[in-house]
CSV table of C-alpha atoms in Angstrom, one decimal:
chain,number,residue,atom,x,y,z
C,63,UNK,CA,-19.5,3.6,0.6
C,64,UNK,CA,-18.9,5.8,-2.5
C,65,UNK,CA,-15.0,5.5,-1.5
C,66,UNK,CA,-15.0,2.0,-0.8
C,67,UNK,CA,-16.3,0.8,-4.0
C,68,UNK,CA,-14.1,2.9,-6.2
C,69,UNK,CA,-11.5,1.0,-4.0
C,70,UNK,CA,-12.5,-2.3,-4.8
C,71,UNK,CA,-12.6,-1.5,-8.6
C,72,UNK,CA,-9.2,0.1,-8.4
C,73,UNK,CA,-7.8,-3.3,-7.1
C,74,UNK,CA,-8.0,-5.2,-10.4
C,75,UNK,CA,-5.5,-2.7,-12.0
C,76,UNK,CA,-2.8,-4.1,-9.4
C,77,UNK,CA,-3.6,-7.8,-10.6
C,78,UNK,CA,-3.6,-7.6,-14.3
C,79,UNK,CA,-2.7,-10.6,-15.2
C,80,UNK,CA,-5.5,-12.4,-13.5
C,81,UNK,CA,-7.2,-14.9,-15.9
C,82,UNK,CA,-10.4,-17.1,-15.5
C,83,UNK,CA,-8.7,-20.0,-14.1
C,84,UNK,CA,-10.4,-21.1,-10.4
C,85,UNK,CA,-7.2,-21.2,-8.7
C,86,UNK,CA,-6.2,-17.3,-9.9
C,87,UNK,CA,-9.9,-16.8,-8.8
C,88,UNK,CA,-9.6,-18.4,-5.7
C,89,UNK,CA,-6.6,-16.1,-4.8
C,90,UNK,CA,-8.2,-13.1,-5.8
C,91,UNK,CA,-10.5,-13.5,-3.8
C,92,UNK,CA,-8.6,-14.1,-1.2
C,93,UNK,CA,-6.4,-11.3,-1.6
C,94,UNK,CA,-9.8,-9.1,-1.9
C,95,UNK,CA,-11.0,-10.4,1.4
C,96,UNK,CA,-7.9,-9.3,3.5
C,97,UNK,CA,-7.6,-5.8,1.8
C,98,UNK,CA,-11.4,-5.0,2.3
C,99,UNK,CA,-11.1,-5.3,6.1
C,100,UNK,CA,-8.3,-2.4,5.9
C,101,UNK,CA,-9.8,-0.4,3.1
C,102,UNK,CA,-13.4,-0.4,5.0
C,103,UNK,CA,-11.4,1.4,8.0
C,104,UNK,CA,-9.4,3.9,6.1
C,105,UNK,CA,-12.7,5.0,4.0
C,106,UNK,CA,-14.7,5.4,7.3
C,107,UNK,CA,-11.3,6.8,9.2
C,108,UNK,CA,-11.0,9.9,6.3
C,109,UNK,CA,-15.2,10.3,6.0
C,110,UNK,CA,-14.8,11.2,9.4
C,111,UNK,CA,-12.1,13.3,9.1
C,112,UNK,CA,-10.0,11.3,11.4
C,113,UNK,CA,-6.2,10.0,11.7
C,114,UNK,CA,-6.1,6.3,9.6
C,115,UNK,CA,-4.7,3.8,11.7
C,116,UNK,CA,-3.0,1.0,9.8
C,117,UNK,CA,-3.1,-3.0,10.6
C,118,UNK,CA,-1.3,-4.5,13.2
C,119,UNK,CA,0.6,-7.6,12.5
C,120,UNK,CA,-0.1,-9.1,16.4
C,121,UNK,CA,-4.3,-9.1,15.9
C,122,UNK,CA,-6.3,-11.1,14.2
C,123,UNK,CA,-8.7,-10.1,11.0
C,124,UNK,CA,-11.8,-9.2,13.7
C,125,UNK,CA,-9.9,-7.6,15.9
C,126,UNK,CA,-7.7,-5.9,13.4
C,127,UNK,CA,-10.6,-4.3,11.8
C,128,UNK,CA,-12.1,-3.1,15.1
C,129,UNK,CA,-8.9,-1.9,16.3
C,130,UNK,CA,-8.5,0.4,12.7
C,131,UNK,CA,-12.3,2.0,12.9
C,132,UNK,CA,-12.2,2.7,16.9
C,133,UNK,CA,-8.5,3.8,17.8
C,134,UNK,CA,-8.0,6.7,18.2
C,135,UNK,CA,-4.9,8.9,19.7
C,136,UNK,CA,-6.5,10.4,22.4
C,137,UNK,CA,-7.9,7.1,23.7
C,138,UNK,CA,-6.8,3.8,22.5
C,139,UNK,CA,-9.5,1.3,21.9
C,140,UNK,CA,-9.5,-1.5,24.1
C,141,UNK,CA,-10.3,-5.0,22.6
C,142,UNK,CA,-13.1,-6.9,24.4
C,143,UNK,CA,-12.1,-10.5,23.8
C,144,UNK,CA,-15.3,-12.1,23.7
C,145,UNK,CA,-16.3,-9.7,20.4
C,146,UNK,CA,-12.9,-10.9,18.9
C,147,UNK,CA,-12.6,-14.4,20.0
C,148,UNK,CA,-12.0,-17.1,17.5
């Protein structure tokens, strides 16, 4: 968790010139949302001591973020569509 924070906090350095205005809110937030998902799995991924596996273009944001924390080189993880289904 300790890792993922420091994450989040580090992303406002890559946006500096964010100002109070809703729709520059509106898009940080969105842009927070989609890089949680991928920092959640690389945190978890090197806690564990494990290979990080990035995002796939091809899956969606559930099964994106399963595929990152589960996959792993010896066995890929298999998607059950009814977890990930829209």
């Amino acid at each position: 968790m300790g890792i993922l924070s420091s994450m989040v906090n580090a992303l406002r350095f890559f946006y500096p010139e964010i100002s109070d205005h809703d729709e520059e809110i509106n898009m940080t937030t969105t842009r927070l949302l989609s890089k949680v998902r991928t920092m959640a799995a690389i945190s978890y991924k090197i806690s564990r001591g494990h290979r990080v596996v990035y995002p796939r273009p091809d899956l969606l944001y559930a099964a994106n973020f399963l595929n990152m924390m589960f996959d792993s080189p010896v066995m890929p993880y298999q998607l059950d569509r009814d977890v990930v289904h829209p």
